[in-house]
Amino acid sequence: MKEKILNAIKAIDPQGKTVVQLYNEISDAVMKNIEIKTCETQNKAAYYLSIEFLIGRMFYNNLLELGILEDVANILREKGVSIQMFEEIEDAALGNGGLGRLAACFIDSAAGLNLPLYGMGIRYKYGLFKQRFEDGFQEEFPDDWQSFGDPWSIRKEGERRVIRFADMDVTAVPYDVPIIGKDRINALRLYQAEGGKKAEQISEYLYPADDTEEGKLLRLRQEYFLSAAAVGDLIERYVRENGKGFAAFSKKNAVQLNDTHPVLAAVEFIRVLTHEYSVPFAKAVMIARETFNYTNHTILPEALECWPKKYIQALLPDIYDILVKLDSKQRRDCRKAGVEKADYAAMRIVQGTTFSMANTAVFLANKVNGVARIHTEILKESLFAPAYRNMPEKFVNVTNGITQRRWLQLCNAELSSLIDSCIGSKWREDVSLLGGMKEFAQDEKVLDGFVKVKREKKAQLAQYVQAKDGIVLLPNAIVYAQVKRLHEYKRQLMTAFAILEIYHKLKSGELKDFYPSVFLFGAKSAPAYFRAKGIIKFINEISKMIAADGDVNQKLQVVFVSNYNVSYAEKIVTGTDVSLQVSTAGLEASGTGNMKFMLNGSVTCGTMDGANIEIVEHAGRSNNYIFGAEVDEISRLKAEGYDPNAIFAKDPQMKRAVETLIDGTFTDGGKGYFQELYNSLTVGASWHKPDHYFIARDLPEYVDALLRINKDYASSDFVKKQFINMASAAYFSSDRSVSEYAEKIWKI
Ligand code: 26Q
């Protein structure tokens, strides 16, 4: 296969061709010579249903996975073409953050582990919006990723299927994308909606604006579209091979629901079995329960989906009937099992005028899992406590992971070769061997090599930032990075205040011997999320002020890169010294960026939240900078009362930083963003109490941690800390996560 591909690429003549043309020709040469597996004939297979797959750029990754990246680079070089030029081909951003990127890492790992795991999602015409800053404000532009062509998918015309809504029929046409592993290539199947203008809308946008009823209905259509297309595929294939008795269905199929967005798949499954194959309702429910599993990714109340009954009734009357029947069955089951009234009320599928998707998922799932140990504990103790009390065997933890192929081998060839030179190259296939690097943590020569790699990656990052954003990074500075979706609970605003405090200390002369530092932010805000947009503007204002201040601008720099995406992340995680992971304890389910930084040798400056806890367990707390209130303290503060204003009053430096929001230091052009942020901290806003995310509680310790890092950075100990983090990262490979899913949940 490799020979064939390389020969086909050798035969390409780059003369007079554009980058896009060449990209398509080379990609085609690969696609013509590989075989994509779309199903199993004998064995059990697992299906990963997700409304997002944040794949990123496929070109380099696919060549890497095929083991021909270097060969192709050489062939192209001989033709006078640099393989780097394909960096202008933009990412397929069919996801917006952690949940979508996790799905991409998982299918990558499964292919690498030779496991039959097939992704199923939606082929959005436009991915996550492109972000630009206009006067420091976020502006959004459509992401027309197919303008570069889409050589990496195959349209499966023959496998189209009709999806029925009350008011229209929509055709789902699958496109199969190869997910390449060493010994197998699995399909990621993305469905496109067709059948007229209204039908096509369904797969037009990732996250259509849902501030209107129409937008919400469109989102519901998307969820059912994916669910019904996937279930239709699974059932049709099963019946073709096994006939219409469904007794063995769950022996051949396991389905993972990536959060509740595709949970209607389990309901649709019951609909098809009962309505189309005359399976009795109770039996259909039983089979669904053996087949489907649910991963929860967030406990934030505003992200827990509840669909108004009337929406489901209007668009999906048969699904409505099944949900109502499930709700009755749940009542009977609970009564029979002697479930407490209060527990039943909390677990109930019907909640007021809505259906709770999380409760539906828990009811229908064989296993329910959280994505880091603390998160699963919180599910068991809080969010799903009643269900856990009554069905403890359902709950399992699988801590998230990331693929070391994209997040080390591909993005950091330099560090990868350093590792090869110490422990050989077997770790590339068996990442658990990476732990062997710990033995080199005292080896001065290896540490020197590590420092050199970091310096080189920092220089590459600087080049990239300059090319993309036109900003020149301070040379040889410490790089602190906070890159992730913009959300209040992630507390980018707290980092902004910490920077302001440091700035004021620099100005007053209180801070001597401050090592030059760059704070790098990357984040997109949901278009309608007013406060998040205010935070972006605020950080950009801080950035501007510091850059213009000759007293400090050689010591401190704040850069908010625009259009942060997977490709940007590949540069940032390698060139960073300090990974900022500072969510309010209990609210970041896991985080996966934290793992990418760790693997590339950053220390974590963060709270005891999500996977940070397991990270410091593996790498040693003393090799990281942990601060802030832990979950218990946050609960206590919530119960006993928390008064941020009292803290502001006693801490003049904090007060000064916070008041820059309203004291005229910065302007938001009279749009009210900064006043709104200020109010949210001091008087509360919407349904939240003041400082709902406990910034005042954690900020002093945060500033302290950042300054401690600044002191430590100049010592050799700091490099050792970074190195040990890298050497301890094997556990956070998605190879490990996927193996756990395969064993504990899918039984494949
Ligand atoms: C909910 C209701 C209506 C519309 C949209 C949504 C919605 C959309 C996206 C709710 C949640 C999401 C995405 C959640 C997400 O990305 N969660 C992240 O998942 C990662 C992988 O498990 C974790 O590492 C992160 O901690 C978690 O925030």
PDB file of N, CA and C in Angstrom, residues 17 67 348 354 360 394 501 529 649 688:
ATOM      1  N   LYS A  17       0.768  24.275 -10.765  1.00  0.00           N
ATOM      2  CA  LYS A  17      -0.423  23.973  -9.977  1.00  0.00           C
ATOM      3  C   LYS A  17      -0.485  24.818  -8.712  1.00  0.00           C
ATOM      4  N   GLY A  67       2.804   6.414   7.976  1.00  0.00           N
ATOM      5  CA  GLY A  67       4.253   6.218   8.068  1.00  0.00           C
ATOM      6  C   GLY A  67       5.012   6.727   6.846  1.00  0.00           C
ATOM      7  N   ARG A 348     -36.614  11.677  36.929  1.00  0.00           N
ATOM      8  CA  ARG A 348     -37.703  11.503  35.967  1.00  0.00           C
ATOM      9  C   ARG A 348     -37.371  12.096  34.588  1.00  0.00           C
ATOM     10  N   THR A 354     -40.856  19.829  29.980  1.00  0.00           N
ATOM     11  CA  THR A 354     -39.765  19.390  29.098  1.00  0.00           C
ATOM     12  C   THR A 354     -39.420  17.914  29.318  1.00  0.00           C
ATOM     13  N   THR A 360     -33.041  10.975  30.418  1.00  0.00           N
ATOM     14  CA  THR A 360     -33.332   9.957  29.413  1.00  0.00           C
ATOM     15  C   THR A 360     -32.092   9.102  29.160  1.00  0.00           C
ATOM     16  N   LYS A 394     -24.234   1.221  37.244  1.00  0.00           N
ATOM     17  CA  LYS A 394     -24.199   1.914  35.943  1.00  0.00           C
ATOM     18  C   LYS A 394     -23.006   2.847  35.807  1.00  0.00           C
ATOM     19  N   GLU A 501      -2.582  42.978  38.124  1.00  0.00           N
ATOM     20  CA  GLU A 501      -1.867  43.137  39.400  1.00  0.00           C
ATOM     21  C   GLU A 501      -0.361  43.105  39.184  1.00  0.00           C
ATOM     22  N   TYR A 529     -22.854  35.148  23.580  1.00  0.00           N
ATOM     23  CA  TYR A 529     -22.462  35.101  24.991  1.00  0.00           C
ATOM     24  C   TYR A 529     -21.836  36.455  25.343  1.00  0.00           C
ATOM     25  N   ALA A 649     -12.545  44.817  49.341  1.00  0.00           N
ATOM     26  CA  ALA A 649     -12.328  45.942  50.255  1.00  0.00           C
ATOM     27  C   ALA A 649     -11.020  45.805  51.031  1.00  0.00           C
ATOM     28  N   HIS A 688     -27.360  34.627  38.966  1.00  0.00           N
ATOM     29  CA  HIS A 688     -26.179  34.299  39.765  1.00  0.00           C
ATOM     30  C   HIS A 688     -25.902  35.296  40.882  1.00  0.00           C
TER      31      HIS A 688
END
